[in-house]
Coordinates of C-alpha atoms in Angstrom, one line a residue:
M1 CA 12.6 6.9 -17.9
Q2 CA 16.2 7.7 -17.0
C3 CA 17.4 8.3 -13.5
P4 CA 20.7 10.0 -12.7
Y5 CA 20.9 8.1 -9.3
F6 CA 20.5 4.8 -11.1
D7 CA 23.0 5.7 -13.9
A8 CA 25.6 6.7 -11.2
W9 CA 25.0 3.5 -9.3
A10 CA 23.9 5.6 -6.3
C11 CA 20.6 3.8 -6.1
R12 CA 19.6 0.6 -7.9
S13 CA 16.2 0.0 -6.3
C14 CA 14.4 0.3 -9.6
S15 CA 15.8 -2.7 -11.3
L16 CA 14.1 -2.0 -14.7
M17 CA 15.1 1.7 -14.8
G18 CA 16.1 2.7 -18.3
R19 CA 14.2 -0.1 -20.0
P20 CA 11.4 1.1 -22.4
Y21 CA 8.2 1.2 -20.5
D22 CA 6.2 -0.7 -23.2
D23 CA 8.8 -3.5 -22.9
Q24 CA 8.4 -3.5 -19.1
L25 CA 4.6 -3.8 -19.3
A26 CA 4.8 -6.6 -22.0
E27 CA 7.2 -8.6 -19.8
K28 CA 4.9 -8.3 -16.8
Q29 CA 2.0 -9.5 -18.8
A30 CA 3.9 -12.4 -20.3
H31 CA 5.1 -13.4 -16.8
A32 CA 1.6 -13.4 -15.4
E33 CA 0.2 -15.4 -18.3
E34 CA 3.1 -17.9 -18.1
L35 CA 2.5 -18.6 -14.4
L36 CA -1.2 -18.8 -14.7
A37 CA -1.2 -20.8 -17.9
P38 CA -2.1 -24.1 -16.1
F39 CA -5.4 -22.5 -15.1
D40 CA -6.6 -21.7 -18.6
V41 CA -7.7 -18.1 -18.0
P42 CA -10.2 -17.6 -20.8
A43 CA -10.0 -13.8 -21.0
W44 CA -6.9 -11.7 -20.3
L45 CA -7.9 -8.0 -20.4
P46 CA -5.2 -5.6 -21.6
P47 CA -2.8 -4.5 -18.9
V48 CA -3.5 -1.2 -17.1
A49 CA -0.5 1.0 -17.6
S50 CA 0.8 3.5 -15.2
V51 CA 2.7 6.8 -15.7
E52 CA 6.4 6.0 -15.8
R53 CA 7.4 8.5 -13.1
D54 CA 6.0 10.5 -10.2
Y55 CA 3.7 7.7 -9.3
R56 CA 4.4 6.9 -5.7
N57 CA 2.1 8.3 -3.1
K58 CA 4.2 7.1 -0.2
A59 CA 7.9 7.9 0.2
K60 CA 9.8 5.8 2.7
M61 CA 13.2 7.5 3.1
V62 CA 16.1 6.8 5.3
V63 CA 17.7 9.8 7.0
G64 CA 21.5 9.9 7.2
G65 CA 24.2 12.5 7.2
S66 CA 24.4 15.0 10.1
T67 CA 22.0 17.3 11.9
D68 CA 23.4 20.3 9.9
A69 CA 23.6 18.4 6.6
P70 CA 21.0 15.6 6.6
T71 CA 20.5 13.2 3.7
I72 CA 17.0 11.9 2.7
G73 CA 17.1 8.7 0.7
I74 CA 18.9 5.5 1.4
L75 CA 22.1 4.2 3.1
D76 CA 25.0 2.8 1.1
A77 CA 26.8 -0.5 1.8
D78 CA 28.9 1.3 4.5
G79 CA 25.9 2.8 6.2
H80 CA 26.4 6.3 4.9
G81 CA 23.5 8.4 3.8
V82 CA 22.8 8.8 0.1
D83 CA 20.6 11.8 -0.7
L84 CA 17.7 11.0 -3.2
Q85 CA 15.6 14.1 -2.8
A86 CA 15.1 14.4 -6.5
C87 CA 13.9 10.7 -6.9
G88 CA 11.8 10.6 -10.1
I89 CA 9.3 7.9 -8.9
C90 CA 8.4 10.0 -5.9
S91 CA 5.6 12.4 -6.4
P92 CA 6.3 16.1 -7.1
G93 CA 4.7 16.8 -3.7
H94 CA 7.3 14.6 -2.1
R95 CA 10.2 16.3 -3.9
A96 CA 8.9 19.8 -2.9
A97 CA 8.6 18.7 0.7
F98 CA 12.0 17.1 1.2
P99 CA 14.1 20.3 1.3
V100 CA 11.6 21.8 3.8
L101 CA 11.9 18.7 5.9
A102 CA 15.7 18.8 5.7
R103 CA 15.7 22.3 7.0
F104 CA 13.4 21.3 9.8
I105 CA 15.7 18.5 10.9
T106 CA 18.4 21.1 11.3
L107 CA 16.1 23.7 13.0
A108 CA 14.8 21.2 15.5
R109 CA 18.3 19.6 16.0
I110 CA 17.1 16.0 15.3
A111 CA 20.3 14.0 14.9
P112 CA 20.0 11.4 12.2
Y113 CA 20.5 7.8 13.4
D114 CA 23.9 6.3 12.7
V115 CA 23.5 2.6 12.1
G116 CA 27.2 1.8 12.8
T117 CA 27.4 3.5 16.2
R118 CA 23.7 3.1 17.1
T119 CA 23.6 6.8 18.0
G120 CA 21.3 9.6 17.0
E121 CA 17.5 9.7 16.8
L122 CA 15.9 10.2 13.3
K123 CA 15.8 6.9 11.4
H124 CA 13.2 7.4 8.6
L125 CA 10.9 10.0 7.1
I126 CA 7.6 8.5 5.8
V127 CA 5.7 11.0 3.6
T128 CA 2.3 10.2 2.1
E129 CA 0.6 12.4 -0.4
S130 CA -3.2 12.3 -1.0
P131 CA -4.8 12.8 -4.5
D132 CA -5.6 16.4 -3.3
G133 CA -2.0 17.2 -2.6
E134 CA -2.2 17.0 1.2
L135 CA 0.6 15.3 3.1
M136 CA 1.1 13.0 6.1
V137 CA 4.6 13.4 7.5
R138 CA 5.9 10.8 10.0
F139 CA 9.2 11.1 11.8
V140 CA 10.5 7.7 12.8
L141 CA 12.5 8.2 16.0
R142 CA 14.7 6.1 18.3
S143 CA 13.2 7.7 21.4
T144 CA 11.0 10.6 22.6
E145 CA 14.1 12.7 23.2
P146 CA 13.5 15.1 20.2
L147 CA 9.7 15.4 20.7
G148 CA 9.9 18.6 22.7
R149 CA 11.9 20.3 20.0
I150 CA 9.7 18.9 17.2
R151 CA 6.6 20.3 19.0
K152 CA 8.3 23.7 19.6
H153 CA 9.2 24.2 16.0
L154 CA 6.2 22.5 14.4
P155 CA 4.5 25.8 13.6
T156 CA 7.5 26.8 11.5
L157 CA 7.2 23.5 9.6
L158 CA 3.5 23.9 9.0
A159 CA 4.0 27.5 7.8
E160 CA 6.6 26.4 5.3
L161 CA 4.8 23.2 4.4
P162 CA 1.1 24.1 4.7
Q163 CA 0.0 21.0 2.7
A164 CA 1.2 18.9 5.7
R165 CA -2.1 18.2 7.4
V166 CA -1.0 15.3 9.6
V167 CA 2.4 15.2 11.4
T168 CA 3.4 12.3 13.7
A169 CA 6.4 10.8 15.5
N170 CA 6.7 7.1 15.3
L171 CA 8.9 5.4 18.0
L172 CA 11.2 2.6 16.9
P173 CA 13.7 2.0 19.8
E174 CA 15.0 -1.3 18.6
H175 CA 18.0 -1.5 16.3
K176 CA 16.6 -3.7 13.5
A177 CA 15.8 -3.4 9.8
V178 CA 12.2 -2.4 10.0
L179 CA 10.5 0.7 8.8
E180 CA 8.5 1.8 11.9
G181 CA 7.6 0.9 15.4
S182 CA 4.2 0.2 17.0
D183 CA 3.9 3.5 19.0
E184 CA 2.7 6.7 17.2
V185 CA 2.4 10.2 18.6
V186 CA 0.1 12.4 16.5
L187 CA 1.4 16.0 16.7
T188 CA -1.4 17.8 14.7
E189 CA -5.0 18.3 15.4
Q190 CA -5.9 16.4 12.2
Q191 CA -5.2 12.7 12.6
T192 CA -6.1 11.1 9.3
L193 CA -5.3 11.9 5.7
P194 CA -8.3 11.7 3.3
M195 CA -7.6 9.6 0.2
R196 CA -10.2 10.3 -2.5
L197 CA -10.3 7.5 -5.1
N198 CA -13.2 7.5 -7.6
D199 CA -16.3 8.3 -5.6
V200 CA -14.9 6.9 -2.4
T201 CA -13.0 8.8 0.3
M202 CA -10.8 6.7 2.6
H203 CA -9.3 8.1 5.8
L204 CA -5.7 7.0 6.1
R205 CA -4.3 6.7 9.6
P206 CA -0.5 6.7 10.2
Q207 CA 0.1 3.0 10.3
S208 CA -2.5 1.9 7.8
F209 CA -1.5 0.2 4.5
F210 CA -2.5 1.9 1.3
Q211 CA -1.7 1.0 -2.3
T212 CA 1.4 2.8 -3.5
N213 CA 0.2 4.0 -6.8
T214 CA -3.0 6.2 -6.4
A215 CA -4.1 6.2 -10.1
I216 CA -3.6 2.4 -10.5
A217 CA -5.3 1.7 -7.2
A218 CA -8.3 3.8 -8.4
A219 CA -8.3 1.7 -11.6
L220 CA -8.1 -1.5 -9.6
Y221 CA -11.0 -0.7 -7.4
A222 CA -13.1 0.6 -10.3
E223 CA -12.5 -2.6 -12.2
A224 CA -13.4 -4.8 -9.2
R225 CA -16.7 -2.9 -8.9
A226 CA -17.4 -3.4 -12.6
W227 CA -16.7 -7.1 -12.5
I228 CA -18.9 -7.6 -9.4
R229 CA -21.8 -5.4 -10.5
D230 CA -23.3 -8.1 -12.8
L231 CA -22.9 -10.8 -10.2
A232 CA -25.2 -8.9 -7.8
P233 CA -24.1 -10.8 -4.6
E234 CA -26.3 -10.6 -1.6
D235 CA -23.3 -10.6 0.7
A236 CA -19.6 -10.4 0.4
W237 CA -16.4 -10.6 2.5
D238 CA -13.4 -8.5 1.9
L239 CA -10.5 -10.4 3.6
Y240 CA -7.3 -8.5 4.2
S241 CA -9.4 -5.4 3.8
G242 CA -6.8 -2.8 4.8
V243 CA -8.4 0.6 4.9
G244 CA -11.4 -0.7 3.0
G245 CA -10.6 0.0 -0.6
F246 CA -12.4 -3.0 -2.1
A247 CA -15.2 -3.2 0.5
L248 CA -16.1 0.5 0.2
H249 CA -16.1 0.3 -3.6
L250 CA -18.3 -2.9 -3.6
A251 CA -20.8 -1.4 -1.1
D252 CA -24.3 -0.7 -2.4
A253 CA -27.8 -0.8 -1.2
A254 CA -28.2 -4.5 -2.1
T255 CA -25.0 -6.1 -0.7
D256 CA -23.9 -6.7 2.8
V257 CA -20.1 -6.4 3.0
T258 CA -17.8 -7.5 5.9
G259 CA -14.2 -6.4 5.9
I260 CA -11.6 -8.3 8.0
E261 CA -8.1 -6.9 8.7
T262 CA -5.5 -7.6 11.3
S263 CA -4.4 -4.0 11.6
V264 CA -6.5 -2.2 14.2
E265 CA -5.3 1.2 12.7
A266 CA -6.6 0.1 9.3
V267 CA -9.9 -1.0 10.7
A268 CA -10.4 2.3 12.4
S269 CA -9.7 4.1 9.1
A270 CA -12.2 1.9 7.3
E271 CA -14.8 2.5 10.0
L272 CA -14.4 6.2 9.7
S273 CA -14.8 6.1 5.9
R274 CA -17.9 3.9 6.3
T275 CA -19.5 6.3 8.8
D276 CA -18.8 9.3 6.7
A277 CA -20.4 7.6 3.7
A278 CA -23.4 6.5 5.7
L279 CA -23.0 2.9 4.5
T280 CA -25.2 0.9 6.8
R281 CA -24.6 -2.5 5.2
V282 CA -20.9 -2.4 5.5
R283 CA -18.9 -3.3 8.6
F284 CA -15.3 -3.8 9.4
A285 CA -13.6 -5.9 12.2
A286 CA -10.1 -6.6 13.3
G287 CA -9.1 -10.2 13.0
D288 CA -7.2 -12.9 11.1
A289 CA -8.7 -13.6 7.7
T290 CA -8.2 -17.4 7.9
A291 CA -9.6 -17.6 11.5
F292 CA -12.6 -15.5 10.5
A293 CA -13.4 -17.8 7.5
L294 CA -12.9 -21.0 9.4
G295 CA -15.1 -19.8 12.3
A296 CA -18.0 -18.6 10.1
E297 CA -21.3 -20.5 10.0
R298 CA -21.6 -20.1 6.2
A299 CA -19.8 -18.5 3.3
P300 CA -21.1 -15.4 1.5
D301 CA -21.9 -15.2 -2.2
L302 CA -18.6 -13.5 -2.9
V303 CA -15.2 -13.5 -1.2
V304 CA -12.6 -10.8 -2.0
V305 CA -9.0 -11.6 -1.0
N306 CA -6.1 -9.1 -1.3
P307 CA -3.3 -10.8 0.7
P308 CA 0.3 -9.8 1.3
R309 CA 3.0 -11.3 -1.0
R310 CA 2.9 -14.7 0.7
G311 CA -0.7 -15.3 -0.6
I312 CA -3.7 -16.6 1.3
G313 CA -2.0 -19.9 2.3
R314 CA -3.1 -23.5 2.2
E315 CA -5.5 -23.3 5.1
L316 CA -7.7 -20.5 3.7
A317 CA -7.4 -21.9 0.2
D318 CA -8.6 -25.3 1.4
W319 CA -11.5 -23.6 3.1
L320 CA -12.5 -21.7 -0.1
E321 CA -12.3 -24.9 -2.0
R322 CA -14.7 -26.6 0.4
A323 CA -17.0 -23.6 0.8
D324 CA -20.0 -22.7 -1.4
A325 CA -19.1 -19.1 -2.2
A326 CA -20.1 -18.7 -5.9
H327 CA -17.2 -16.3 -6.7
V328 CA -13.8 -15.2 -5.4
L329 CA -12.1 -12.0 -6.5
Y330 CA -8.4 -12.4 -5.9
S331 CA -6.1 -9.4 -6.1
S332 CA -2.4 -10.3 -5.8
C333 CA 0.9 -8.5 -5.7
N334 CA 2.8 -11.8 -6.2
V335 CA 1.7 -13.9 -9.2
A336 CA 3.8 -16.9 -7.9
S337 CA 1.8 -17.2 -4.7
L338 CA -1.4 -16.6 -6.6
A339 CA -0.6 -19.6 -8.8
R340 CA 0.1 -21.7 -5.8
D341 CA -3.2 -20.7 -4.1
L342 CA -5.2 -21.3 -7.3
A343 CA -3.7 -24.8 -7.5
A344 CA -5.2 -25.5 -4.1
M345 CA -8.7 -24.4 -5.3
P346 CA -9.5 -26.5 -8.4
S347 CA -13.2 -25.9 -8.0
L348 CA -12.8 -22.2 -8.5
R349 CA -11.9 -21.5 -12.2
P350 CA -10.7 -18.2 -13.6
V351 CA -13.3 -16.2 -15.6
K352 CA -11.0 -13.2 -16.4
A353 CA -7.8 -11.6 -15.3
R354 CA -5.9 -8.3 -15.7
V355 CA -2.5 -7.0 -14.8
F356 CA -2.3 -3.6 -13.1
D357 CA 1.2 -2.0 -13.2
M358 CA 1.3 -0.7 -9.7
F359 CA 5.2 -0.4 -9.6
P360 CA 6.7 0.9 -12.9
Q361 CA 10.5 0.6 -13.2
T362 CA 10.4 -2.6 -11.0
T363 CA 9.5 -6.2 -11.6
H364 CA 6.5 -6.0 -9.3
F365 CA 2.9 -5.6 -10.4
E366 CA -0.7 -6.4 -9.3
V367 CA -2.9 -9.0 -11.0
M368 CA -6.6 -9.4 -10.3
V369 CA -8.5 -12.6 -11.2
L370 CA -12.2 -13.3 -11.0
L371 CA -12.9 -17.0 -10.0
E372 CA -16.2 -18.8 -10.5
R373 CA -17.2 -22.1 -8.8
T374 CA -17.7 -25.0 -11.2
A375 CA -19.9 -28.0 -10.7
G376 CA -18.3 -31.3 -9.7

């Protein structure tokens, strides 16, 4: 894939841009095998390739420029807006929405935030597209000052962008390098975005985490279900459960599944999905994964962990090493922290592993490993 923004040095976010995709995938596979070599993975399945472009379901764009000429993209080193509305890794739905959103910024007179002077209102646009082409549009604002105008002109936006089913204003008053704040104002009647993967429909709320690459996420969850099917666990935990991707895919009539997630928004999303699917043997709760495990009376047959980049950490790894869970399914977005965690769990040995290329054009990827407890 070639990108004119990358070639012009306007954006260098995709560090592998221009490199043949087969080479990218081979390098990721080699890196994963190298870091996990000390654990003697007996079976590496072929890596799951992504499409090279149009793969992102979530666009996190900085708004710059002026009210009459907003930029949607990133900021340069001097804090000036760089427009990336034609970004090739964003979905076609994103690219179609950006010009409409730029016109709406002008119509509603929402001044882009200026980092240097700390003036203006609109910091980011966060746009998520579902597999069915519906959108969640979030305006990240410094204050509530533009809310009245956004509400006034919202019918115009929805008429021009009918696929926008959820529109919100997120409030981020602090001047700091974060994407969003904690307060969210939902401006539409619909409050969640249905994300249909395989035979599971998840309901995404504004501040809930969801895997960036829809097709690869679907492949990841389907593979997890296939790996677990033959194990037939009576009960399972999904730690760091997010909106319930693994738990909802592992649910069946014979397995009790508990999902634990720190984000209250994500738990609410997962509970709505569970209710809609009438899954009586699945439950979700808000809490810290490590604290939940350490406070439990017993371990389940299966523990699924899908932690952030830092990994599960020594405390949870030590607990898993001591516990009697027969299997652990570990999905990781950072193979270095995965290797560190595996070293702390020598009684859990890899059975098989697979790379899922969640982030083409970058060095990042997902790797999933099935671990089995060994005697002695």
